[in-house]
mmCIF file of C-alpha atoms (C1' of nucleotides) in Angstrom:
data_model
loop_
_atom_site.group_PDB
_atom_site.id
_atom_site.type_symbol
_atom_site.label_atom_id
_atom_site.label_comp_id
_atom_site.label_asym_id
_atom_site.label_seq_id
_atom_site.Cartn_x
_atom_site.Cartn_y
_atom_site.Cartn_z
ATOM 1 C CA MET Z 1 109.699 27.010 88.967
ATOM 2 C CA ALA Z 2 108.595 26.209 85.413
ATOM 3 C CA GLY Z 3 104.983 24.981 85.069
ATOM 4 C CA LYS Z 4 103.811 26.710 88.210
ATOM 5 C CA LYS Z 5 100.716 27.942 86.557
ATOM 6 C CA THR Z 6 98.024 25.465 87.777
ATOM 7 C CA LYS Z 7 94.300 25.855 87.409
ATOM 8 C CA GLU Z 8 94.013 26.629 91.030
ATOM 9 C CA LEU Z 9 96.208 29.662 90.589
ATOM 10 C CA THR Z 10 93.958 31.096 87.925
ATOM 11 C CA TYR Z 11 90.985 30.793 90.232
ATOM 12 C CA THR Z 12 92.706 32.838 92.938
ATOM 13 C CA LEU Z 13 92.125 36.557 93.397
ATOM 14 C CA PRO Z 14 95.164 38.837 92.769
ATOM 15 C CA GLU Z 15 96.930 39.560 95.950
ATOM 16 C CA GLU Z 16 96.615 43.319 95.620
ATOM 17 C CA PHE Z 17 92.785 42.993 95.493
ATOM 18 C CA HIS Z 18 91.181 44.393 98.519
ATOM 19 C CA VAL Z 19 88.179 42.067 99.182
ATOM 20 C CA PHE Z 20 86.806 43.646 102.227
ATOM 21 C CA GLY Z 21 86.967 47.186 100.787
ATOM 22 C CA PHE Z 22 85.356 46.086 97.573
ATOM 23 C CA SER Z 23 82.547 44.251 99.177
ATOM 24 C CA SER Z 24 81.635 46.948 101.691
ATOM 25 C CA ASP Z 25 81.818 49.774 99.040
ATOM 26 C CA LEU Z 26 79.667 47.774 96.711
ATOM 27 C CA LEU Z 27 77.107 47.124 99.421
ATOM 28 C CA ALA Z 28 76.997 50.608 100.465
ATOM 29 C CA TRP Z 29 76.332 51.719 96.954
ATOM 30 C CA TYR Z 30 73.617 49.093 96.655
ATOM 31 C CA ASP Z 31 71.886 50.078 99.927
ATOM 32 C CA SER Z 32 71.470 53.601 98.657
ATOM 33 C CA GLN Z 33 70.968 53.242 94.959
ATOM 34 C CA LYS Z 34 69.146 49.936 94.396
ATOM 35 C CA ARG Z 35 65.937 50.050 92.383
ATOM 36 C CA ASP Z 36 62.592 49.328 93.939
ATOM 37 C CA LEU Z 37 61.655 46.195 92.091
ATOM 38 C CA PRO Z 38 58.436 44.100 92.715
ATOM 39 C CA TRP Z 39 60.327 41.031 93.730
ATOM 40 C CA ARG Z 40 62.327 42.833 96.279
ATOM 41 C CA ILE Z 41 59.481 43.641 98.661
ATOM 42 C CA ASN Z 42 60.415 40.589 100.689
ATOM 43 C CA ARG Z 43 62.460 37.423 100.491
ATOM 44 C CA ASP Z 44 59.753 34.838 100.057
ATOM 45 C CA PRO Z 45 61.482 31.932 98.280
ATOM 46 C CA TYR Z 46 58.530 31.439 95.851
ATOM 47 C CA ARG Z 47 58.526 35.153 94.914
ATOM 48 C CA VAL Z 48 62.254 35.090 94.455
ATOM 49 C CA TRP Z 49 62.114 31.904 92.419
ATOM 50 C CA VAL Z 50 59.402 33.133 90.003
ATOM 51 C CA SER Z 51 61.284 36.367 89.441
ATOM 52 C CA GLU Z 52 64.636 34.604 88.740
ATOM 53 C CA ILE Z 53 63.074 32.287 86.160
ATOM 54 C CA MET Z 54 61.302 35.159 84.452
ATOM 55 C CA LEU Z 55 64.512 37.288 84.461
ATOM 56 C CA GLN Z 56 66.486 34.613 82.600
ATOM 57 C CA GLN Z 57 67.649 36.279 79.446
ATOM 58 C CA THR Z 58 64.889 38.825 79.794
ATOM 59 C CA ARG Z 59 64.922 42.546 80.722
ATOM 60 C CA VAL Z 60 63.632 43.834 84.026
ATOM 61 C CA GLU Z 61 61.086 46.227 82.273
ATOM 62 C CA THR Z 62 59.698 43.348 80.286
ATOM 63 C CA VAL Z 63 59.324 41.123 83.303
ATOM 64 C CA LYS Z 64 57.482 43.552 85.486
ATOM 65 C CA PRO Z 65 53.986 43.376 84.241
ATOM 66 C CA TYR Z 66 54.231 39.560 83.699
ATOM 67 C CA TYR Z 67 55.471 39.122 87.270
ATOM 68 C CA ALA Z 68 52.584 41.085 88.701
ATOM 69 C CA ASN Z 69 50.029 39.147 86.720
ATOM 70 C CA PHE Z 70 51.604 35.773 87.391
ATOM 71 C CA MET Z 71 51.853 36.323 91.162
ATOM 72 C CA GLU Z 72 48.204 37.431 91.204
ATOM 73 C CA LYS Z 73 47.061 34.335 89.223
ATOM 74 C CA PHE Z 74 49.428 31.847 91.067
ATOM 75 C CA PRO Z 75 50.110 33.557 94.478
ATOM 76 C CA THR Z 76 51.572 30.286 96.067
ATOM 77 C CA ILE Z 77 53.488 27.160 95.092
ATOM 78 C CA GLY Z 78 50.269 25.191 95.675
ATOM 79 C CA ALA Z 79 48.252 27.455 93.336
ATOM 80 C CA LEU Z 80 50.876 27.035 90.600
ATOM 81 C CA ALA Z 81 51.121 23.307 91.111
ATOM 82 C CA GLU Z 82 47.414 22.788 90.854
ATOM 83 C CA ALA Z 83 46.851 25.110 87.891
ATOM 84 C CA PRO Z 84 46.002 23.830 84.486
ATOM 85 C CA GLU Z 85 49.111 23.922 82.279
ATOM 86 C CA ASP Z 86 47.336 25.938 79.602
ATOM 87 C CA GLU Z 87 46.704 28.770 82.128
ATOM 88 C CA VAL Z 88 50.397 28.810 83.031
ATOM 89 C CA LEU Z 89 51.437 29.063 79.315
ATOM 90 C CA LYS Z 90 48.858 31.752 78.791
ATOM 91 C CA ALA Z 91 50.375 33.824 81.588
ATOM 92 C CA TRP Z 92 53.772 33.359 79.904
ATOM 93 C CA GLU Z 93 52.510 34.291 76.415
ATOM 94 C CA GLY Z 94 54.849 36.758 74.893
ATOM 95 C CA LEU Z 95 57.728 36.281 77.359
ATOM 96 C CA GLY Z 96 59.535 33.707 75.215
ATOM 97 C CA TYR Z 97 61.506 30.627 76.285
ATOM 98 C CA TYR Z 98 58.301 28.815 77.103
ATOM 99 C CA SER Z 99 60.040 25.805 78.565
ATOM 100 C CA ARG Z 100 60.653 28.009 81.515
ATOM 101 C CA ALA Z 101 56.992 28.121 82.203
ATOM 102 C CA ARG Z 102 56.519 24.351 82.008
ATOM 103 C CA ASN Z 103 59.662 23.560 84.051
ATOM 104 C CA LEU Z 104 58.611 26.048 86.698
ATOM 105 C CA GLN Z 105 55.241 24.270 87.172
ATOM 106 C CA THR Z 106 56.859 20.893 87.068
ATOM 107 C CA ALA Z 107 59.242 22.066 89.764
ATOM 108 C CA ALA Z 108 56.354 23.547 91.792
ATOM 109 C CA ARG Z 109 54.611 20.200 91.780
ATOM 110 C CA GLU Z 110 57.888 18.598 92.762
ATOM 111 C CA VAL Z 111 58.265 20.928 95.772
ATOM 112 C CA GLN Z 112 54.761 20.104 96.804
ATOM 113 C CA ALA Z 113 55.229 16.419 96.571
ATOM 114 C CA ARG Z 114 58.692 15.957 97.819
ATOM 115 C CA TYR Z 115 59.451 18.932 100.025
ATOM 116 C CA GLY Z 116 56.062 19.700 101.651
ATOM 117 C CA GLY Z 117 55.608 22.876 99.701
ATOM 118 C CA VAL Z 118 58.859 24.456 100.930
ATOM 119 C CA VAL Z 119 61.575 25.405 98.416
ATOM 120 C CA PRO Z 120 64.627 23.417 99.564
ATOM 121 C CA ASP Z 121 67.588 25.416 100.906
ATOM 122 C CA SER Z 122 70.445 23.172 99.974
ATOM 123 C CA PRO Z 123 72.474 23.442 96.799
ATOM 124 C CA GLU Z 124 72.117 19.705 96.104
ATOM 125 C CA GLU Z 125 68.334 19.609 96.544
ATOM 126 C CA ILE Z 126 67.462 22.895 94.808
ATOM 127 C CA ALA Z 127 69.599 21.996 91.847
ATOM 128 C CA THR Z 128 67.367 18.978 91.095
ATOM 129 C CA LEU Z 129 64.360 21.262 90.380
ATOM 130 C CA LYS Z 130 63.591 21.610 86.645
ATOM 131 C CA GLY Z 131 64.630 24.967 85.267
ATOM 132 C CA VAL Z 132 66.929 25.781 88.238
ATOM 133 C CA GLY Z 133 70.564 25.822 86.898
ATOM 134 C CA PRO Z 134 73.689 27.071 88.548
ATOM 135 C CA TYR Z 135 72.696 30.801 88.427
ATOM 136 C CA THR Z 136 69.088 30.469 89.659
ATOM 137 C CA ALA Z 137 70.195 28.057 92.382
ATOM 138 C CA GLY Z 138 72.697 30.519 93.708
ATOM 139 C CA ALA Z 139 70.227 33.394 93.332
ATOM 140 C CA ILE Z 140 67.481 31.642 95.394
ATOM 141 C CA LEU Z 141 69.809 30.219 98.020
ATOM 142 C CA SER Z 142 71.546 33.637 98.598
ATOM 143 C CA ILE Z 143 68.545 36.017 98.333
ATOM 144 C CA ALA Z 144 65.845 33.913 100.058
ATOM 145 C CA TYR Z 145 68.078 31.894 102.415
ATOM 146 C CA GLU Z 146 71.257 34.004 102.846
ATOM 147 C CA LYS Z 147 73.472 31.127 101.773
ATOM 148 C CA ALA Z 148 76.982 32.098 100.649
ATOM 149 C CA GLU Z 149 76.591 30.835 97.139
ATOM 150 C CA PRO Z 150 77.571 32.673 93.876
ATOM 151 C CA ALA Z 151 74.943 33.664 91.408
ATOM 152 C CA VAL Z 152 76.916 34.288 88.214
ATOM 153 C CA ASP Z 153 74.915 35.719 85.336
ATOM 154 C CA GLY Z 154 75.898 37.863 82.282
ATOM 155 C CA ASN Z 155 76.134 40.951 84.512
ATOM 156 C CA VAL Z 156 78.498 39.326 86.996
ATOM 157 C CA MET Z 157 80.718 37.906 84.225
ATOM 158 C CA ARG Z 158 81.069 41.373 82.659
ATOM 159 C CA VAL Z 159 81.663 43.043 86.006
ATOM 160 C CA PHE Z 160 84.358 40.569 86.959
ATOM 161 C CA SER Z 161 85.889 40.504 83.537
ATOM 162 C CA ARG Z 162 86.570 44.177 83.939
ATOM 163 C CA LEU Z 163 87.270 44.221 87.665
ATOM 164 C CA LEU Z 164 89.955 41.632 87.376
ATOM 165 C CA TYR Z 165 91.002 42.210 83.715
ATOM 166 C CA LEU Z 166 89.938 38.690 82.789
ATOM 167 C CA THR Z 167 90.291 37.791 79.096
ATOM 168 C CA ASP Z 168 88.441 34.540 79.175
ATOM 169 C CA ASP Z 169 85.697 34.191 76.560
ATOM 170 C CA ILE Z 170 82.471 34.523 78.600
ATOM 171 C CA ALA Z 171 80.561 32.637 75.947
ATOM 172 C CA LYS Z 172 82.263 29.463 77.073
ATOM 173 C CA PRO Z 173 80.869 27.535 79.957
ATOM 174 C CA ALA Z 174 84.188 27.060 81.663
ATOM 175 C CA THR Z 175 84.447 30.801 82.223
ATOM 176 C CA ARG Z 176 81.354 30.811 84.404
ATOM 177 C CA ILE Z 177 82.873 28.126 86.545
ATOM 178 C CA LYS Z 178 86.077 30.166 86.918
ATOM 179 C CA ILE Z 179 84.071 33.347 87.863
ATOM 180 C CA GLU Z 180 81.960 31.389 90.333
ATOM 181 C CA HIS Z 181 85.166 30.404 92.159
ATOM 182 C CA LEU Z 182 86.325 34.060 92.213
ATOM 183 C CA VAL Z 183 82.894 35.379 93.378
ATOM 184 C CA ARG Z 184 82.793 32.818 96.191
ATOM 185 C CA GLN Z 185 86.009 34.318 97.671
ATOM 186 C CA VAL Z 186 84.363 37.698 97.789
ATOM 187 C CA ILE Z 187 80.887 37.086 99.307
ATOM 188 C CA PRO Z 188 80.642 38.885 102.561
ATOM 189 C CA HIS Z 189 79.318 36.862 105.531
ATOM 190 C CA GLY Z 190 75.689 37.559 106.274
ATOM 191 C CA ARG Z 191 74.895 39.452 103.167
ATOM 192 C CA ALA Z 192 75.253 37.042 100.287
ATOM 193 C CA GLY Z 193 71.815 37.890 98.843
ATOM 194 C CA ASP Z 194 72.393 41.606 98.753
ATOM 195 C CA PHE Z 195 75.979 41.164 97.442
ATOM 196 C CA ASN Z 196 74.877 38.996 94.471
ATOM 197 C CA GLN Z 197 72.152 41.401 93.683
ATOM 198 C CA ALA Z 198 74.561 44.284 94.071
ATOM 199 C CA LEU Z 199 76.876 42.787 91.437
ATOM 200 C CA MET Z 200 73.983 42.397 89.044
ATOM 201 C CA GLU Z 201 72.710 45.840 89.794
ATOM 202 C CA LEU Z 202 76.129 47.292 89.150
ATOM 203 C CA GLY Z 203 76.238 45.491 85.838
ATOM 204 C CA ALA Z 204 72.808 46.666 84.874
ATOM 205 C CA MET Z 205 73.167 50.337 85.941
ATOM 206 C CA VAL Z 206 76.795 51.254 85.881
ATOM 207 C CA CYS Z 207 79.105 48.598 84.495
ATOM 208 C CA VAL Z 208 76.853 48.220 81.298
ATOM 209 C CA PRO Z 209 78.038 46.460 78.136
ATOM 210 C CA ARG Z 210 78.703 49.641 76.019
ATOM 211 C CA THR Z 211 80.054 52.887 77.406
ATOM 212 C CA PRO Z 212 80.239 51.856 81.095
ATOM 213 C CA GLN Z 213 79.789 54.714 83.535
ATOM 214 C CA CYS Z 214 83.118 54.456 85.316
ATOM 215 C CA LEU Z 215 83.084 57.967 86.650
ATOM 216 C CA THR Z 216 80.110 57.155 88.816
ATOM 217 C CA CYS Z 217 81.219 53.572 89.764
ATOM 218 C CA PRO Z 218 81.262 52.782 93.472
ATOM 219 C CA VAL Z 219 84.149 50.359 92.923
ATOM 220 C CA PHE Z 220 86.129 52.426 90.367
ATOM 221 C CA ASP Z 221 89.318 52.140 92.604
ATOM 222 C CA TYR Z 222 89.290 48.293 92.493
ATOM 223 C CA CYS Z 223 88.786 47.971 88.710
ATOM 224 C CA MET Z 224 91.828 46.684 86.829
ATOM 225 C CA ALA Z 225 90.271 47.214 83.370
ATOM 226 C CA ARG Z 226 89.630 50.858 84.167
ATOM 227 C CA GLN Z 227 93.206 51.355 85.424
ATOM 228 C CA GLU Z 228 94.452 50.057 82.067
ATOM 229 C CA GLY Z 229 91.808 51.955 80.151
ATOM 230 C CA VAL Z 230 90.481 48.689 78.504
ATOM 231 C CA GLN Z 231 87.003 48.634 80.085
ATOM 232 C CA GLU Z 232 85.323 49.052 76.706
ATOM 233 C CA ASP Z 233 87.251 46.039 75.305
ATOM 234 C CA LEU Z 234 85.922 43.794 77.960
ATOM 235 C CA PRO Z 235 84.430 41.258 78.443
ATOM 236 C CA ILE Z 236 85.701 39.040 75.596
ATOM 237 C CA LYS Z 237 82.754 37.321 74.036
ATOM 238 C CA GLY Z 238 82.720 34.985 71.007
ATOM 239 C CA LYS Z 239 80.206 35.821 68.275
ATOM 240 C CA ALA Z 240 77.089 33.741 67.980
ATOM 241 C CA LYS Z 241 76.252 31.844 64.805
ATOM 242 C CA PRO Z 242 73.745 33.811 62.579
ATOM 243 C CA PRO Z 243 70.220 32.333 62.493
ATOM 244 C CA ARG Z 244 69.514 29.705 59.890
ATOM 245 C CA PRO Z 245 66.881 30.842 57.365
ATOM 246 C CA ILE Z 246 63.795 28.680 56.831
ATOM 247 C CA HIS Z 247 61.032 29.332 54.324
ATOM 248 C CA LEU Z 248 57.491 28.603 55.203
ATOM 249 C CA GLN Z 249 54.101 28.708 53.594
ATOM 250 C CA VAL Z 250 51.353 29.667 56.017
ATOM 251 C CA GLY Z 251 47.678 29.040 55.470
ATOM 252 C CA VAL Z 252 44.840 31.143 57.015
ATOM 253 C CA ILE Z 253 42.245 28.470 56.272
ATOM 254 C CA MET Z 254 38.727 29.446 56.592
ATOM 255 C CA LYS Z 255 35.613 27.273 56.901
ATOM 256 C CA GLU Z 256 32.169 28.777 57.597
ATOM 257 C CA GLY Z 257 33.661 31.784 59.419
ATOM 258 C CA LYS Z 258 36.042 29.696 61.427
ATOM 259 C CA VAL Z 259 39.837 29.441 61.077
ATOM 260 C CA LEU Z 260 42.065 26.448 61.353
ATOM 261 C CA ILE Z 261 44.690 26.290 64.119
ATOM 262 C CA ASN Z 262 47.192 23.625 65.073
ATOM 263 C CA LYS Z 263 48.776 22.793 68.429
ATOM 264 C CA ARG Z 264 52.496 22.211 68.100
ATOM 265 C CA PRO Z 265 54.245 19.177 69.519
ATOM 266 C CA GLU Z 266 54.898 19.070 73.231
ATOM 267 C CA THR Z 267 58.692 19.195 72.743
ATOM 268 C CA GLY Z 268 60.940 21.439 70.627
ATOM 269 C CA LEU Z 269 60.519 24.914 69.343
ATOM 270 C CA LEU Z 270 57.385 26.629 70.796
ATOM 271 C CA ALA Z 271 56.322 23.464 72.453
ATOM 272 C CA GLY Z 272 52.628 23.104 72.993
ATOM 273 C CA MET Z 273 51.793 26.550 71.521
ATOM 274 C CA TRP Z 274 48.962 27.098 68.932
ATOM 275 C CA GLU Z 275 49.871 28.231 65.400
ATOM 276 C CA PHE Z 276 48.419 28.766 61.964
ATOM 277 C CA PRO Z 277 49.135 25.707 59.860
ATOM 278 C CA MET Z 278 52.391 25.992 57.992
ATOM 279 C CA VAL Z 279 54.553 24.020 55.508
ATOM 280 C CA GLU Z 280 58.135 24.224 55.035
ATOM 281 C CA THR Z 281 59.264 24.728 51.493
ATOM 282 C CA ASP Z 282 62.659 24.662 49.761
ATOM 283 C CA VAL Z 283 62.887 28.262 48.353
ATOM 284 C CA GLU Z 284 65.373 27.144 45.649
ATOM 285 C CA ARG Z 285 63.105 24.506 44.352
ATOM 286 C CA ASP Z 286 59.487 25.058 45.151
ATOM 287 C CA ALA Z 287 58.295 27.436 42.372
ATOM 288 C CA ALA Z 288 54.665 26.396 42.788
ATOM 289 C CA LYS Z 289 54.327 27.389 46.412
ATOM 290 C CA GLN Z 290 50.608 27.354 46.733
ATOM 291 C CA GLU Z 291 50.564 23.723 45.584
ATOM 292 C CA VAL Z 292 53.212 22.894 48.189
ATOM 293 C CA LEU Z 293 50.902 24.506 50.730
ATOM 294 C CA ALA Z 294 47.785 22.725 49.580
ATOM 295 C CA ASN Z 295 49.612 19.306 49.415
ATOM 296 C CA GLY Z 296 51.139 19.762 52.862
ATOM 297 C CA ILE Z 297 47.873 20.653 54.426
ATOM 298 C CA ARG Z 298 46.228 17.671 52.814
ATOM 299 C CA GLU Z 299 49.016 15.339 54.188
ATOM 300 C CA ARG Z 300 49.046 16.740 57.690
ATOM 301 C CA PHE Z 301 45.421 17.673 58.281
ATOM 302 C CA GLY Z 302 43.615 15.440 55.874
ATOM 303 C CA ILE Z 303 41.550 18.213 54.268
ATOM 304 C CA ASP Z 304 41.489 19.858 50.878
ATOM 305 C CA ILE Z 305 41.859 23.518 50.529
ATOM 306 C CA GLU Z 306 41.865 26.085 47.825
ATOM 307 C CA VAL Z 307 44.421 28.935 47.958
ATOM 308 C CA ILE Z 308 42.592 32.321 47.509
ATOM 309 C CA ASP Z 309 45.306 34.932 47.522
ATOM 310 C CA MET Z 310 48.450 36.260 49.159
ATOM 311 C CA LEU Z 311 47.980 38.084 52.496
ATOM 312 C CA GLY Z 312 51.613 39.102 52.704
ATOM 313 C CA ASP Z 313 55.218 38.223 53.816
ATOM 314 C CA VAL Z 314 56.001 37.859 57.595
ATOM 315 C CA GLN Z 315 59.477 37.548 59.037
ATOM 316 C CA HIS Z 316 60.284 36.421 62.548
ATOM 317 C CA THR Z 317 63.874 35.809 63.719
ATOM 318 C CA PHE Z 318 64.687 33.576 66.708
ATOM 319 C CA SER Z 319 68.098 33.354 68.274
ATOM 320 C CA HIS Z 320 69.041 30.429 66.005
ATOM 321 C CA LEU Z 321 66.279 30.448 63.250
ATOM 322 C CA GLN Z 322 64.836 32.890 60.872
ATOM 323 C CA TRP Z 323 61.380 32.235 59.636
ATOM 324 C CA ASN Z 324 60.464 33.701 56.247
ATOM 325 C CA MET Z 325 56.722 33.210 55.930
ATOM 326 C CA GLN Z 326 54.443 33.738 53.013
ATOM 327 C CA VAL Z 327 50.857 33.948 54.265
ATOM 328 C CA ARG Z 328 48.022 33.014 52.057
ATOM 329 C CA SER Z 329 44.298 32.987 52.652
ATOM 330 C CA CYS Z 330 42.611 29.726 51.890
ATOM 331 C CA ASP Z 331 39.163 28.126 51.778
ATOM 332 C CA TRP Z 332 38.246 24.684 53.068
ATOM 333 C CA ILE Z 333 36.880 22.552 50.312
ATOM 334 C CA ASP Z 334 36.534 19.008 51.497
ATOM 335 C CA GLY Z 335 37.464 16.666 54.366
ATOM 336 C CA GLU Z 336 35.885 16.359 57.863
ATOM 337 C CA GLU Z 337 38.298 14.391 59.960
ATOM 338 C CA LEU Z 338 40.870 16.540 61.632
ATOM 339 C CA PRO Z 339 43.815 15.180 63.596
ATOM 340 C CA PRO Z 340 43.456 15.689 67.414
ATOM 341 C CA HIS Z 341 45.996 18.521 67.459
ATOM 342 C CA ALA Z 342 44.067 20.676 64.966
ATOM 343 C CA ARG Z 343 40.625 22.439 65.047
ATOM 344 C CA PHE Z 344 38.564 25.155 63.483
ATOM 345 C CA VAL Z 345 37.756 27.935 66.003
ATOM 346 C CA GLU Z 346 35.796 31.197 65.872
ATOM 347 C CA ILE Z 347 37.813 34.321 65.172
ATOM 348 C CA ASP Z 348 36.662 35.767 68.515
ATOM 349 C CA GLU Z 349 37.917 32.669 70.322
ATOM 350 C CA LEU Z 350 41.554 32.982 69.268
ATOM 351 C CA ASP Z 351 42.388 34.885 72.464
ATOM 352 C CA THR Z 352 41.660 31.802 74.489
ATOM 353 C CA TYR Z 353 44.587 29.974 72.845
ATOM 354 C CA THR Z 354 48.234 30.611 73.468
ATOM 355 C CA PHE Z 355 50.064 31.869 70.376
ATOM 356 C CA PRO Z 356 53.777 32.835 70.164
ATOM 357 C CA GLY Z 357 54.965 36.196 68.710
ATOM 358 C CA ALA Z 358 55.503 34.906 65.186
ATOM 359 C CA HIS Z 359 51.759 33.961 64.934
ATOM 360 C CA HIS Z 360 50.654 37.264 66.486
ATOM 361 C CA LYS Z 361 52.208 38.936 63.519
ATOM 362 C CA ILE Z 362 50.133 36.698 61.201
ATOM 363 C CA ARG Z 363 47.005 37.600 63.268
ATOM 364 C CA ASP Z 364 47.861 41.220 62.738
ATOM 365 C CA LEU Z 365 48.092 40.685 59.031
ATOM 366 C CA MET Z 366 44.650 38.913 59.071
ATOM 367 C CA GLN Z 367 42.989 41.686 61.036
ATOM 368 C CA LYS Z 368 44.447 44.409 58.716
ATOM 369 C CA ARG Z 369 43.111 42.573 55.584
ATOM 370 C CA ASN Z 370 39.648 42.249 57.326
ATOM 371 C CA GLU Z 371 39.484 45.915 58.024
ATOM 372 C CA SER Z 372 40.511 46.946 54.519
ATOM 373 C CA ALA Z 373 38.021 44.595 53.146
ATOM 374 C CA ARG Z 374 35.178 46.584 54.659
ATOM 375 C "C1'" DA T 1 81.247 21.741 74.141
ATOM 376 C "C1'" DA T 2 77.942 23.108 71.126
ATOM 377 C "C1'" DC T 3 73.301 23.533 70.002
ATOM 378 C "C1'" DT T 4 68.392 24.468 71.112
ATOM 379 C "C1'" DC T 5 65.139 27.541 73.009
ATOM 380 C "C1'" DG T 6 61.884 33.730 72.230
ATOM 381 C "C1'" DT T 7 61.235 38.273 72.528
ATOM 382 C "C1'" DG T 8 61.802 43.236 72.480
ATOM 383 C "C1'" DG T 9 64.816 47.353 73.150
ATOM 384 C "C1'" DG T 10 68.631 50.297 72.037
ATOM 385 C "C1'" DC T 11 72.159 52.386 69.307
ATOM 386 C "C1'" DT E 1 68.632 48.406 59.423
ATOM 387 C "C1'" DG E 2 71.235 45.030 61.530
ATOM 388 C "C1'" DC E 3 73.360 43.670 65.434
ATOM 389 C "C1'" DC E 4 74.059 43.000 70.125
ATOM 390 C "C1'" DC E 5 72.054 42.336 74.154
ATOM 391 C "C1'" DA E 6 69.028 40.828 78.753
ATOM 392 C "C1'" DA E 7 69.138 38.281 86.357
ATOM 393 C "C1'" DG E 8 70.387 30.945 81.562
ATOM 394 C "C1'" DA E 9 68.930 25.996 81.342
ATOM 395 C "C1'" DG E 10 68.366 21.522 79.014
ATOM 396 C "C1'" DT E 11 70.368 18.250 76.061
#
DNA sequence: AACTCGTGGGC
DNA sequence: TGCCCAAGAGT
């Protein structure tokens, strides 16, 4: 039978895999060993939803304080839907991936308008909500509504790669689809939410990326990678491209004790966040960098400045970009008309605006300079 | 499918 | 120190 290997076959569990034993052993471990996490005190769909959005690509310990603050400020879908966007972004400040916050509020308004304030419980409807992708849809449906849907995140892909000795590259989208098919065949009836969380808990506590704790693993007996001794070589994951370097001139521009800040565009990197004005330079060519800064500020803000001195270098690396910033203190000289996205504000008022991490580093540099000046 | 979109921790 | 990683989604 040549050519018997169909796609369907690759999505089927090995015959020797004992589904029932695996699921019940994993659930028994989860029942006794699971962490007490703030979003596990009940199965309220909104609480589950917020936690899942915050946990996207973000560690549990990082999320905890943000989650507590967010649920206090926006305790219901209605509260989130009616809140000013600035307040939502401020509550997200420092968490990263800020489109999550905007999408969450957009989706909350959608739930209010179209679903009477109730998070929908069907795969088709919940998938239409902004920021709710395949993983989050499955997580909410299973945890809050006990629907037998897979919730395949990085943990689950790692666990299944080892469990079934899968050599697919987990960085490729097709691999997640395949693992969703496999997980779907293992979800125990009536405990989908706990089962999905148990898979993730196992990946976070035992089946960790480096040096997995196989000797304490509750599903050691089922693991094909462990039987072959290759658990440390799985999962297979293609390497990410290194971040692209960008060189920026940053101006801390003062006018009568106030400092100039700029609101970034509503789309793209750090959308809608505030920043210190900056100008991109070609490091190979721009020898006279302070002139590049002054000219760029004049073009974009319509004011003339004088560069006073160098405050220092600040580097900030994103997943795909590396900002190399030279920060200079400047004084306003001339020009009154600012564009609508820019304004001079008191130093003490900076806290009322939402700045991303890269600009907090610049603020730290400012404050250090101010202290040493005294 | 490949690229965009943050941040902080751990080894 | 540099690199990988962490409960991904949108385009």
